[in-house]
Amino acid sequence: MDSSSATMAVRAASSSFSSSSSTLFSISPKLNPTTKPTLFKIHTHKPRIIKTLKCIHSPTRRNGSQFSCSAVTFSPLQTTDLVPSKLQRLVAEFQSFPEPIDRVKRLLQYASLLPKFDDSSRVDSNRVMGCTAQVWLAASLDKEGRMRFAADSDSEITRGFCYCLVSILDGAAPEEVLTMKTDDLEALNVGLPGGQRSRANTWHNVLISMQKKTRALMAEREGKPPFEPFPSLIVTADGIHAKGSYAEAQATYLSPDEIKVQQLVNVLKEKKIGVVAHFYMDPEVQGVLTAAQKQWPHIHISDSLVMADSAVKMAQSGCKFITVLGVDFMSENVRAILDQAGFSEVGVYRMSNERISCSLADAASGPSYMSYLESASKASPSLHVVYINTSLETKAFAHELVPTITCTSSNVVQTILQAFTQVPDLQVWYGPDSYMGANIAELFLQMTKMTDEEIAEIHPQHNRDSIKSLLPRLHYYQDGTCIVHHLFGHEVVEKINEMYSDAFLTAHFEVPGEMFSLTMEAKKRGMGVVGSTQNILDFIKQRVQEALDRNVSDHLQFVLGTESGMVTSIVAAVRSLLNSSQNGAKVKVEIVFPVSSDSMTSTSSNSSSDPESIKTGDVILPVIPGVASGEGCSIHGGCASCPYMKMNSLSSLFKVCNHLPDESNILASYEAERFKCQTPNGKEIADVGCEPILHMRQFQALKKLPEKLINHILQSQGSGR
């Protein structure tokens, strides 16, 4: 293979492995260019075999180096300390080539030496998750208790990766396989210089698959029960398959009752009612709404930010009423934004005559949060960045204490970074979500270890020095959490690491630090996303589309690191992609719920055959997903389902819609509150509370904080407020 041919091969195979900015794919040879490759010992199944490598010659390079041939010794009876020594020799061999093209040629050479893979092992259970190319890995334990691996791929580059890993770990003790890390392979320095990150890291995914199979075989040998997987939904072009009772309950409502759908469409059309709902709605409600969208366009399911925007568009299109399916601060925001937009005559209705609370909104409305803001008001200059998931009253009271801008989980990082660039010596006070605040601080700490070029990709006006200088001036509230995202702590992360570290990981910015760090690591490899519910949905859609474009059989596995109600929108989006593609039949998409299969709420009914069952249409369910008594934040407690969001029932939606217009005042307790009281400074709460939201809208449009807010910050400086 000449140099130009090799270059073409490299380009053609570039999508099968990552060209990330890590040292794994940097160009930094540590050995003298003329250093000859050292011998490299690996194991096979036979006691003692000698093979001679066929040389792949290349034209003499400027430094005069060529590929050299070496003998490869196979021996399964070596002592265990040969694993690190084999790795060291392989590293030395690859580092002896100063040119990236030569290292890739050697990888292609090793690809040709990978033993033939048994066709019977090309099954889904042996597919390596997350690789752009198709990769298969088979594993077994021999009589001596050592691991045996075989691998194959439809990509030559990936075959070379597989050969290297198999050569190091085949014949190793299980403990050695489990202790090896991707970082140990960085010094091989094999890959493409420059360029963008690709969709997978082959080194990582094949190694993780080796370790997963090793753990399973060890458990089987020791007589332990097999690992219990999390419940999941598998979506294909042909339908949906549920694994585990939790997933079965979720799947039940994905094909809604057509009679209920038509009844809802009829009343919405007749009375010109718009519906805005959060992604976290109950699956039954979302199933009906998703189906009704096809006949009535004024139904929108989204995150909390877009709900108010959608309500304004519905009012502009002639809707006379807006029904809000969410917690109370969402209906408050919709009411206030409609008033600001000049649609005060449009009625806004909640789905309960009781308060629909939110743990985060409650955390920001107590005296502890006000005390936090009092401290912020004494520092100067200060900016309060408040999460949108708070009440209008909180936003108003906060804004009078400290200049305030609202943020979402998708724009909070950019908001804070931009604020630091516009106001010298600024103090930023974020709240109320403690996990998100800690995650932001951790992200900025990680940025101090990046290059200035990498930091500029996140925000063009920052570098390592500016990030280091802002860290002491970033503060976050320490006592506010979402009861749903609190679930994703150590217990869940431990199991994800054990069973799903080769899957695509998704995490809301509100998750605890353990889940955040794990998903951020996956994000670096193109295997994860951290952000808002919309960011999560977009990431899944993008990865599914990429799999369809590859036109190969594939199984994509996504761990859902947020509220389980999100699954309805995910399934709808995935099914749309699969059904609209000619290659859809080849792709399976699995959505994993990181909760115990028994994270259920038992319900009683009139069923004489089973007192622990309910009837939904013609289907009898023994349990439904959710939180028992509104409590139980653990892997077994079901907190992946928000008890407050589930107060938005389908029956409530029908009740509200059927009574509109409310001439008899039956729905008075359902009407969204329009604040008539005033702030301590004598201003209307609705007016002051909307200002932080409008500041955010201007920031999103202009990519910088509005002058009005900057002036407010500077005027407050030194006032002692």
XYZ file of C-alpha atoms in Angstrom:
721
model
C 0.000 0.000 0.000
C 1.576 3.289 -1.051
C 1.267 6.482 0.948
C -1.653 7.906 -1.043
C -3.569 4.624 -0.828
C -3.024 4.491 2.898
C -4.235 8.056 3.262
C -7.433 7.189 1.398
C -7.918 4.165 3.659
C -7.506 6.313 6.713
C -10.080 8.827 5.490
C -12.548 6.128 4.559
C -12.280 4.577 8.009
C -12.281 7.808 9.969
C -15.852 7.425 11.203
C -15.075 4.136 12.965
C -13.121 5.666 15.786
C -12.729 8.918 17.659
C -10.376 11.697 16.716
C -10.959 13.517 19.953
C -8.719 16.201 21.286
C -7.381 13.859 23.958
C -3.821 12.627 23.874
C -5.061 9.352 22.439
C -5.229 10.984 19.032
C -2.625 13.704 19.351
C 0.712 13.658 17.562
C 3.408 13.593 20.160
C 5.899 10.752 19.548
C 8.038 10.178 22.586
C 10.649 7.900 21.067
C 13.422 8.558 18.629
C 12.048 8.225 15.075
C 14.685 5.673 14.221
C 13.832 3.387 17.141
C 13.012 -0.088 15.889
C 9.751 -1.772 16.943
C 10.194 -4.182 19.828
C 8.931 -7.754 19.898
C 5.334 -8.119 20.969
C 4.041 -11.231 22.788
C 0.385 -12.244 22.756
C -1.704 -15.277 23.719
C -3.774 -17.736 21.675
C -5.557 -20.964 22.461
C -2.602 -23.230 21.627
C 0.328 -23.854 23.959
C 3.107 -22.597 21.737
C 2.881 -21.247 18.212
C 5.155 -19.023 16.212
C 3.791 -16.818 13.435
C 5.743 -14.528 11.170
C 4.181 -11.215 10.304
C 4.032 -10.245 6.656
C 5.584 -6.850 6.168
C 3.668 -3.956 4.666
C 6.350 -1.864 3.045
C 6.080 1.850 2.562
C 8.395 4.219 0.750
C 11.306 5.412 2.838
C 10.243 8.517 4.719
C 12.272 11.658 5.185
C 13.761 10.257 8.369
C 14.619 7.034 6.622
C 12.406 4.808 8.763
C 10.429 1.894 7.343
C 8.108 -0.689 8.796
C 10.116 -3.577 10.195
C 9.041 -7.189 10.593
C 8.936 -8.956 13.926
C 8.071 -12.383 15.233
C 5.028 -12.694 17.463
C 5.058 -15.261 20.266
C 1.773 -16.714 21.525
C 1.755 -18.248 24.977
C -1.249 -18.634 27.307
C 0.872 -19.933 30.171
C 2.736 -16.720 30.893
C 2.529 -15.109 34.319
C -0.057 -12.384 34.785
C 2.509 -9.588 34.886
C 2.853 -9.968 31.126
C -0.322 -7.948 30.517
C 1.281 -4.601 31.418
C 4.516 -5.644 29.710
C 2.662 -6.570 26.523
C 0.924 -3.216 26.606
C 4.252 -1.456 27.156
C 5.826 -3.218 24.190
C 2.865 -2.413 21.966
C 3.064 1.230 23.034
C 6.770 1.325 22.248
C 6.117 -0.177 18.843
C 3.501 2.415 17.852
C 5.481 5.294 19.299
C 8.456 4.315 17.178
C 6.551 5.658 14.161
C 6.696 9.470 14.204
C 4.190 9.866 11.363
C 0.471 9.242 11.998
C 0.090 7.536 8.628
C 2.701 4.958 9.613
C 0.905 4.173 12.860
C -2.340 3.694 10.975
C -0.577 1.428 8.461
C 0.649 -0.727 11.319
C -2.921 -0.871 12.631
C -4.086 -2.027 9.187
C -1.306 -4.614 9.201
C -2.568 -6.010 12.490
C -6.129 -6.024 11.130
C -5.024 -8.575 8.552
C -3.747 -10.843 11.340
C -6.958 -10.950 13.391
C -8.020 -14.634 13.551
C -11.140 -15.667 11.655
C -14.306 -15.032 13.637
C -16.919 -17.791 13.884
C -20.014 -16.819 11.888
C -22.232 -18.327 14.587
C -20.942 -15.667 16.972
C -22.175 -12.776 14.815
C -25.266 -12.284 16.948
C -26.783 -9.216 18.596
C -25.617 -10.298 22.046
C -22.016 -10.071 20.809
C -22.362 -6.665 19.141
C -20.236 -3.943 20.688
C -22.410 -0.970 21.609
C -21.569 2.535 20.483
C -19.190 1.802 17.618
C -19.899 3.431 14.290
C -18.618 0.304 12.551
C -20.149 -3.115 13.203
C -18.049 -4.877 15.850
C -18.543 -8.324 17.385
C -16.867 -9.665 20.513
C -17.074 -13.188 21.923
C -15.695 -14.164 25.344
C -15.266 -17.300 27.432
C -13.396 -18.602 30.479
C -10.974 -21.477 29.877
C -10.264 -24.352 32.268
C -7.458 -22.396 33.892
C -9.810 -19.513 34.674
C -8.348 -17.154 32.093
C -10.294 -15.009 29.680
C -10.493 -15.896 25.993
C -11.572 -13.275 23.473
C -12.346 -13.256 19.764
C -13.419 -10.199 17.782
C -14.210 -8.975 14.294
C -15.474 -5.884 12.494
C -16.553 -4.727 9.064
C -13.991 -1.894 9.326
C -10.298 -2.587 8.794
C -9.286 0.172 11.195
C -11.557 -1.262 13.879
C -10.207 -4.770 13.227
C -6.777 -3.372 13.970
C -8.015 -1.925 17.255
C -9.605 -5.273 18.113
C -6.399 -7.136 17.326
C -4.423 -4.941 19.712
C -6.893 -5.357 22.576
C -7.322 -9.084 22.062
C -3.559 -9.546 21.850
C -3.130 -7.843 25.231
C -6.037 -9.387 27.155
C -6.588 -12.817 25.618
C -5.328 -15.300 28.196
C -5.319 -12.745 31.013
C -6.855 -13.281 34.442
C -10.347 -11.755 34.809
C -9.024 -9.337 37.421
C -6.486 -7.991 34.928
C -9.169 -7.414 32.314
C -11.256 -5.466 34.820
C -8.418 -3.239 35.991
C -7.385 -2.076 32.523
C -8.593 1.415 31.540
C -8.921 3.315 28.290
C -6.367 5.776 29.635
C -3.817 2.945 29.580
C -4.143 2.924 25.781
C -3.604 6.644 25.246
C 0.129 6.290 24.791
C -0.457 4.169 21.656
C -1.148 7.516 19.978
C -3.007 5.963 17.044
C -5.538 7.965 15.085
C -6.127 10.917 12.872
C -4.518 14.272 13.645
C -6.837 17.260 13.941
C -10.406 17.033 12.702
C -13.594 16.725 14.687
C -14.609 14.163 17.262
C -16.305 11.192 15.652
C -19.271 9.307 16.993
C -17.554 6.635 19.026
C -14.323 5.639 20.690
C -13.506 2.140 19.549
C -10.787 1.585 22.138
C -13.191 2.386 24.938
C -16.231 0.520 23.648
C -14.437 -2.734 22.834
C -12.596 -2.669 26.172
C -15.833 -1.983 28.082
C -17.528 -4.875 26.270
C -14.650 -7.129 27.247
C -15.095 -6.113 30.861
C -18.873 -6.555 30.841
C -18.550 -10.062 29.466
C -15.810 -10.794 31.992
C -18.009 -9.742 34.935
C -20.887 -11.875 33.655
C -18.667 -14.940 33.253
C -17.168 -14.452 36.708
C -20.635 -14.215 38.253
C -21.705 -17.369 36.414
C -18.596 -19.226 37.594
C -19.236 -18.195 41.193
C -22.884 -19.261 41.032
C -24.197 -15.734 41.454
C -27.456 -14.735 39.766
C -27.004 -12.853 36.473
C -27.027 -9.093 36.610
C -30.574 -7.760 36.600
C -30.872 -5.162 33.866
C -32.819 -1.956 34.233
C -36.277 -1.982 32.613
C -36.282 -0.742 29.026
C -38.336 -0.165 25.899
C -37.033 -1.448 22.564
C -38.368 0.528 19.611
C -38.244 -0.872 16.087
C -39.967 -0.074 12.821
C -42.368 -2.946 13.593
C -43.384 -1.865 17.083
C -42.366 -1.621 20.723
C -41.144 -4.346 23.053
C -41.080 -3.746 26.813
C -38.573 -5.422 29.142
C -39.636 -5.316 32.794
C -42.956 -4.401 34.404
C -42.010 -0.733 34.765
C -41.402 -0.492 31.020
C -44.558 -2.479 30.278
C -46.612 0.080 32.198
C -44.947 2.896 30.259
C -45.589 1.147 26.942
C -49.279 0.576 27.613
C -50.147 4.210 26.921
C -47.970 4.680 23.842
C -50.914 3.483 21.740
C -53.742 5.584 23.201
C -57.482 5.002 23.191
C -58.695 6.364 19.833
C -62.088 7.305 21.282
C -60.449 9.515 23.925
C -58.192 11.067 21.287
C -61.177 11.987 19.095
C -63.177 13.309 22.047
C -60.288 15.586 22.999
C -59.748 16.819 19.450
C -63.451 17.647 19.099
C -63.647 19.754 22.258
C -60.352 21.548 21.545
C -61.480 22.491 18.040
C -64.982 23.506 19.093
C -63.836 25.815 21.884
C -60.501 26.906 20.379
C -58.412 25.599 23.261
C -54.641 25.345 23.080
C -52.677 22.822 25.166
C -49.118 23.273 26.410
C -47.643 20.324 28.327
C -44.287 19.485 29.839
C -42.220 16.488 28.721
C -42.702 14.935 32.179
C -46.439 14.334 31.845
C -47.959 10.987 32.661
C -47.542 8.544 29.732
C -51.326 8.173 29.344
C -51.770 11.942 28.977
C -48.816 12.268 26.608
C -49.997 9.351 24.506
C -53.389 10.966 23.916
C -51.887 14.428 23.328
C -49.302 13.102 20.853
C -52.026 11.368 18.843
C -54.317 14.424 19.003
C -51.541 16.676 17.637
C -52.076 15.144 14.205
C -55.588 16.651 14.052
C -55.200 19.825 16.145
C -51.939 21.776 15.733
C -52.364 23.829 18.911
C -50.957 21.116 21.187
C -47.336 21.445 22.193
C -45.208 19.206 24.439
C -41.870 20.714 25.422
C -39.615 21.875 28.237
C -40.751 24.678 30.543
C -39.154 27.527 28.569
C -40.944 26.831 25.292
C -44.349 26.308 26.926
C -44.969 30.052 27.345
C -43.686 30.834 23.831
C -46.035 28.222 22.377
C -48.958 29.676 24.329
C -48.341 33.103 22.766
C -48.296 31.572 19.262
C -51.566 29.769 20.017
C -53.150 33.031 21.160
C -51.926 34.722 17.991
C -53.587 31.929 15.981
C -56.957 32.557 17.615
C -57.030 30.232 20.647
C -59.296 31.675 23.355
C -58.071 29.432 26.179
C -54.758 27.806 27.090
C -54.642 24.699 29.275
C -51.305 24.134 31.006
C -50.185 20.639 31.966
C -47.321 21.112 34.372
C -46.589 22.457 37.844
C -47.902 25.800 39.078
C -44.893 27.970 38.208
C -45.363 26.921 34.567
C -48.979 28.107 34.438
C -47.913 31.317 36.240
C -45.250 31.945 33.579
C -47.733 31.299 30.761
C -50.220 33.719 32.312
C -47.614 36.447 32.815
C -46.036 36.088 29.351
C -49.454 36.197 27.666
C -50.231 39.381 29.579
C -46.901 40.884 28.535
C -47.661 39.969 24.910
C -51.056 41.709 25.049
C -53.295 38.636 25.384
C -54.749 39.258 28.818
C -58.210 38.207 27.575
C -56.998 34.636 26.847
C -57.861 32.351 29.765
C -55.136 30.145 31.284
C -56.091 27.038 33.259
C -54.198 24.516 35.409
C -55.191 20.887 35.761
C -55.936 20.722 39.480
C -57.952 22.592 42.085
C -55.089 21.898 44.500
C -51.591 23.339 44.500
C -49.275 21.557 42.038
C -45.938 21.975 43.703
C -42.282 21.497 42.699
C -39.424 20.743 45.074
C -37.112 23.198 43.313
C -39.650 26.011 43.225
C -40.387 25.395 46.907
C -36.680 25.542 47.769
C -36.428 29.013 46.230
C -39.488 30.404 48.002
C -38.310 29.789 51.567
C -36.415 32.053 53.985
C -33.151 30.178 53.392
C -33.064 31.246 49.737
C -33.926 34.832 50.612
C -31.045 34.800 53.101
C -28.780 33.554 50.279
C -29.893 36.504 48.138
C -29.368 38.944 51.017
C -25.717 37.864 51.027
C -25.591 38.375 47.267
C -27.006 41.889 47.611
C -24.121 42.883 49.896
C -21.478 41.871 47.326
C -20.783 44.074 44.362
C -21.161 43.892 41.522
C -23.551 40.900 41.661
C -25.838 39.052 39.255
C -28.413 36.469 40.311
C -28.899 33.719 37.698
C -32.163 31.996 38.653
C -33.363 28.728 37.174
C -36.595 29.082 35.234
C -38.137 26.337 37.395
C -39.122 28.852 40.073
C -42.272 30.838 40.781
C -42.943 34.285 39.360
C -43.081 35.576 42.923
C -39.564 34.267 43.605
C -38.251 35.927 40.450
C -39.859 39.229 41.427
C -38.616 39.291 45.026
C -35.137 38.187 43.913
C -34.929 40.844 41.197
C -35.599 43.597 43.720
C -32.785 42.298 45.935
C -30.207 41.455 43.247
C -30.264 42.100 39.474
C -31.622 38.803 38.125
C -31.717 36.933 34.834
C -33.567 33.660 34.264
C -31.777 30.649 32.782
C -32.594 27.157 31.564
C -30.544 23.988 31.748
C -29.579 24.476 28.102
C -28.357 28.079 28.320
C -27.100 28.437 31.906
C -23.421 27.884 31.052
C -23.419 30.443 28.248
C -25.364 32.919 30.394
C -22.825 32.777 33.212
C -19.772 32.875 30.945
C -21.154 35.826 29.011
C -21.965 37.702 32.226
C -18.372 37.370 33.403
C -17.116 38.850 30.123
C -19.414 41.881 30.250
C -18.953 42.960 33.874
C -15.409 43.086 35.366
C -15.053 41.496 38.829
C -18.653 40.264 38.710
C -19.999 37.946 41.424
C -22.491 35.404 40.021
C -25.052 33.780 42.323
C -26.827 30.762 40.831
C -29.845 29.000 42.313
C -31.804 27.154 43.463
C -30.718 23.752 42.040
C -27.712 22.651 44.102
C -26.773 19.772 41.813
C -26.814 21.997 38.742
C -24.758 24.611 40.562
C -22.165 22.025 41.588
C -22.102 20.634 38.038
C -21.502 24.095 36.572
C -18.621 24.652 38.994
C -17.169 21.252 38.109
C -17.484 21.984 34.391
C -15.591 25.266 34.796
C -12.933 23.455 36.825
C -12.518 20.949 33.984
C -12.178 23.856 31.558
C -9.088 25.068 33.426
C -7.378 21.908 32.148
C -8.364 22.512 28.508
C -6.396 24.393 25.911
C -7.363 27.963 25.062
C -8.562 26.714 21.680
C -10.894 24.173 23.290
C -12.246 26.795 25.698
C -12.845 29.196 22.807
C -15.125 26.589 21.219
C -17.329 26.812 24.327
C -17.109 30.611 24.630
C -14.908 32.687 22.288
C -14.092 35.365 24.875
C -12.660 33.039 27.489
C -9.335 31.254 28.026
C -7.710 29.278 30.829
C -6.729 32.381 32.776
C -10.208 33.918 32.629
C -11.853 30.652 33.706
C -9.456 30.317 36.648
C -10.156 33.883 37.711
C -13.948 33.500 37.691
C -14.093 30.306 39.772
C -13.851 32.094 43.170
C -16.597 34.490 42.051
C -19.134 31.771 41.178
C -21.560 30.888 43.972
C -24.462 28.450 44.052
C -27.248 27.669 46.506
C -26.555 24.603 48.634
C -30.021 23.390 49.582
C -32.255 22.896 46.542
C -32.878 19.675 44.603
C -35.377 18.113 42.232
C -36.747 14.977 43.878
C -36.743 13.196 40.511
C -33.136 13.900 39.551
C -31.967 13.213 43.099
C -32.448 9.551 42.164
C -29.428 9.535 39.862
C -26.793 9.272 42.560
C -24.177 6.742 43.587
C -26.392 3.642 43.527
C -27.640 4.240 40.002
C -24.233 5.326 38.683
C -22.599 2.198 40.096
C -25.001 -0.015 38.171
C -24.687 2.047 34.980
C -20.906 1.683 35.217
C -21.327 -2.043 35.692
C -23.797 -2.728 32.906
C -24.285 0.282 30.624
C -20.953 2.058 30.294
C -20.911 1.173 26.590
C -24.369 2.683 26.018
C -25.235 6.256 25.099
C -25.715 8.160 28.347
C -28.094 11.077 28.766
C -28.348 13.273 31.849
C -30.305 16.337 32.777
C -28.181 19.157 34.204
C -30.055 18.658 37.507
C -28.573 15.211 38.254
C -26.094 14.638 41.100
C -22.378 14.971 40.443
C -21.713 11.250 40.005
C -24.111 10.969 37.062
C -22.931 14.302 35.672
C -19.267 13.242 35.664
C -20.033 9.854 34.139
C -22.096 11.376 31.347
C -19.569 14.140 30.703
C -16.916 11.460 30.184
C -19.221 9.767 27.686
C -19.849 13.132 26.024
C -16.129 13.517 25.293
C -16.354 10.318 23.220
C -19.542 11.415 21.461
C -21.459 8.915 23.594
C -23.330 11.245 25.930
C -25.251 14.457 26.406
C -25.768 16.682 29.449
C -28.397 19.401 29.226
C -32.103 20.073 29.036
C -34.892 17.683 28.109
C -34.817 19.145 24.581
C -31.036 18.601 24.392
C -31.588 14.955 25.355
C -34.296 14.472 22.729
C -32.189 16.118 20.011
C -29.165 13.962 20.900
C -31.152 10.730 20.619
C -32.671 11.780 17.303
C -29.232 12.665 15.930
C -27.690 9.326 16.903
C -30.620 7.384 15.457
C -30.391 9.309 12.188
C -26.659 8.577 12.005
C -27.374 4.858 12.430
C -29.976 4.987 9.664
C -27.520 6.763 7.369
C -24.969 3.972 7.906
C -27.483 1.459 6.509
C -26.344 -1.460 8.692
C -28.100 -3.505 11.342
C -27.618 -1.685 14.616
C -28.815 -1.694 18.226
C -28.596 1.682 19.950
C -28.986 1.771 23.716
C -29.752 5.038 25.551
C -29.802 5.406 29.343
C -32.485 7.967 30.191
C -31.039 10.214 32.890
C -34.180 12.229 33.572
C -37.897 11.827 34.378
C -39.429 8.738 32.788
C -42.302 10.742 31.261
C -39.769 11.913 28.693
C -40.051 8.512 27.014
C -43.290 9.339 25.170
C -41.699 12.121 23.132
C -38.565 10.026 22.579
C -40.525 7.029 21.286
C -42.632 9.232 19.012
C -39.523 10.871 17.538
C -37.680 7.573 17.103
C -40.626 5.832 15.467
C -41.028 8.748 13.074
C -37.383 8.432 12.024
C -37.537 4.646 11.653
C -40.774 4.670 9.676
C -39.646 7.429 7.316
C -36.393 5.666 6.417
C -35.898 2.788 4.028
C -33.259 1.478 6.436
C -35.473 1.687 9.534
C -35.999 -2.056 9.774
C -32.295 -2.547 10.462
C -32.134 -0.341 13.564
C -33.314 -1.109 17.097
C -33.402 1.659 19.675
C -33.499 0.734 23.359
C -34.494 3.303 26.000
C -33.270 2.241 29.438
C -34.957 3.472 32.645
C -32.324 3.482 35.416
C -34.720 2.373 38.145
C -35.477 -0.987 39.667
C -38.050 -3.059 37.816
C -40.182 -2.977 40.967
C -40.196 0.829 41.220
C -43.954 0.798 41.026
C -47.016 2.138 42.789
C -49.435 -0.661 43.629
C -53.076 0.335 43.220
C -56.250 -1.267 44.468
C -59.345 -1.801 42.340
C -62.635 -3.614 42.271
C -61.065 -6.592 40.536
C -61.997 -9.671 42.529
C -59.271 -11.739 40.919
C -56.441 -9.428 41.882
C -56.829 -6.696 44.510
C -53.547 -5.147 43.368
C -54.623 -4.258 39.860
C -56.308 -1.507 37.875
C -58.242 -1.564 34.621
C -57.372 0.791 31.790
C -59.693 0.221 28.853
C -59.500 -3.498 28.172
C -56.058 -3.829 29.793
C -55.596 -4.829 33.437
C -52.376 -3.579 35.008
C -51.209 -4.945 38.370
C -49.087 -1.845 38.915
C -48.396 1.548 37.388
C -45.063 3.378 37.224
C -44.653 6.124 39.760
C -43.960 7.018 43.352
C -45.721 5.318 46.224
C -47.279 7.959 48.508
C -45.223 10.617 46.742
C -42.037 9.456 48.429
C -39.147 7.058 47.983
C -36.191 8.656 46.250
C -33.971 5.634 45.673
C -33.342 3.083 42.979
C -36.320 1.163 44.385
C -38.548 4.131 45.172
C -39.626 5.132 41.694
C -38.561 8.768 41.810
C -37.906 8.665 38.081
C -41.570 9.616 37.967
C -42.525 13.033 39.397
C -45.576 12.851 41.705
C -46.415 16.525 41.082
C -46.468 16.196 37.311
C -48.789 13.205 37.649
C -51.437 15.500 39.171
C -52.132 16.529 35.562
C -54.551 13.753 34.689
C -56.458 13.137 31.480
C -59.750 13.349 33.389
C -58.788 16.821 34.662
C -58.007 17.968 31.134
C -61.435 16.795 29.929
C -63.142 18.419 32.924
C -61.528 21.802 32.276
C -62.128 21.692 28.521
C -65.763 20.610 28.835
C -66.592 23.448 31.268
C -65.044 26.198 29.139
C -66.064 28.938 28.833
C -66.507 28.979 32.608
C -69.743 30.946 32.799
C -70.767 29.331 36.093
C -67.377 29.934 37.718
C -66.896 26.204 38.307
C -63.219 26.399 37.334
C -62.209 29.289 39.572
C -59.694 27.152 41.473
C -58.267 25.860 38.192
C -57.514 29.290 36.749
C -53.838 30.269 36.651
C -53.048 32.918 39.208
C -52.593 36.477 38.091
C -50.610 38.153 40.866
C -52.390 41.226 42.208
C -50.161 41.767 45.234
C -47.053 43.884 45.138
C -43.336 43.538 45.817
C -41.728 45.168 48.890
C -40.956 48.152 46.650
C -44.617 48.577 45.725
C -44.452 47.201 42.168
C -46.646 44.554 40.558
C -45.217 41.035 41.043
C -46.126 40.050 37.488
C -44.268 43.032 36.024
C -41.099 42.597 38.104
C -41.143 38.792 37.845
C -41.286 38.926 34.062
C -38.191 41.131 33.762
C -35.665 38.300 34.418
C -37.457 36.192 31.795
C -37.360 39.023 29.251
C -33.658 39.557 30.001
C -33.101 35.907 29.122
C -35.076 36.242 25.878
C -32.902 39.173 24.838
C -29.764 37.242 25.747
C -30.884 34.343 23.572
C -31.547 36.692 20.662
C -28.440 38.902 20.958
C -25.951 36.455 22.596
C -25.144 39.068 25.219
C -26.780 40.413 28.349
C -29.076 43.404 27.626
C -27.833 46.893 28.481
C -30.755 47.421 30.871
C -29.560 44.516 33.012
C -25.910 45.612 32.865
C -26.881 49.109 34.001
C -28.935 47.607 36.815
C -25.878 45.617 37.986
C -23.597 48.642 37.872
C -26.112 50.938 39.565
C -26.550 48.427 42.376
C -22.786 48.341 42.920
C -21.918 49.846 46.251
C -25.561 50.526 47.165
C -25.437 47.948 49.952
C -28.672 46.357 48.720
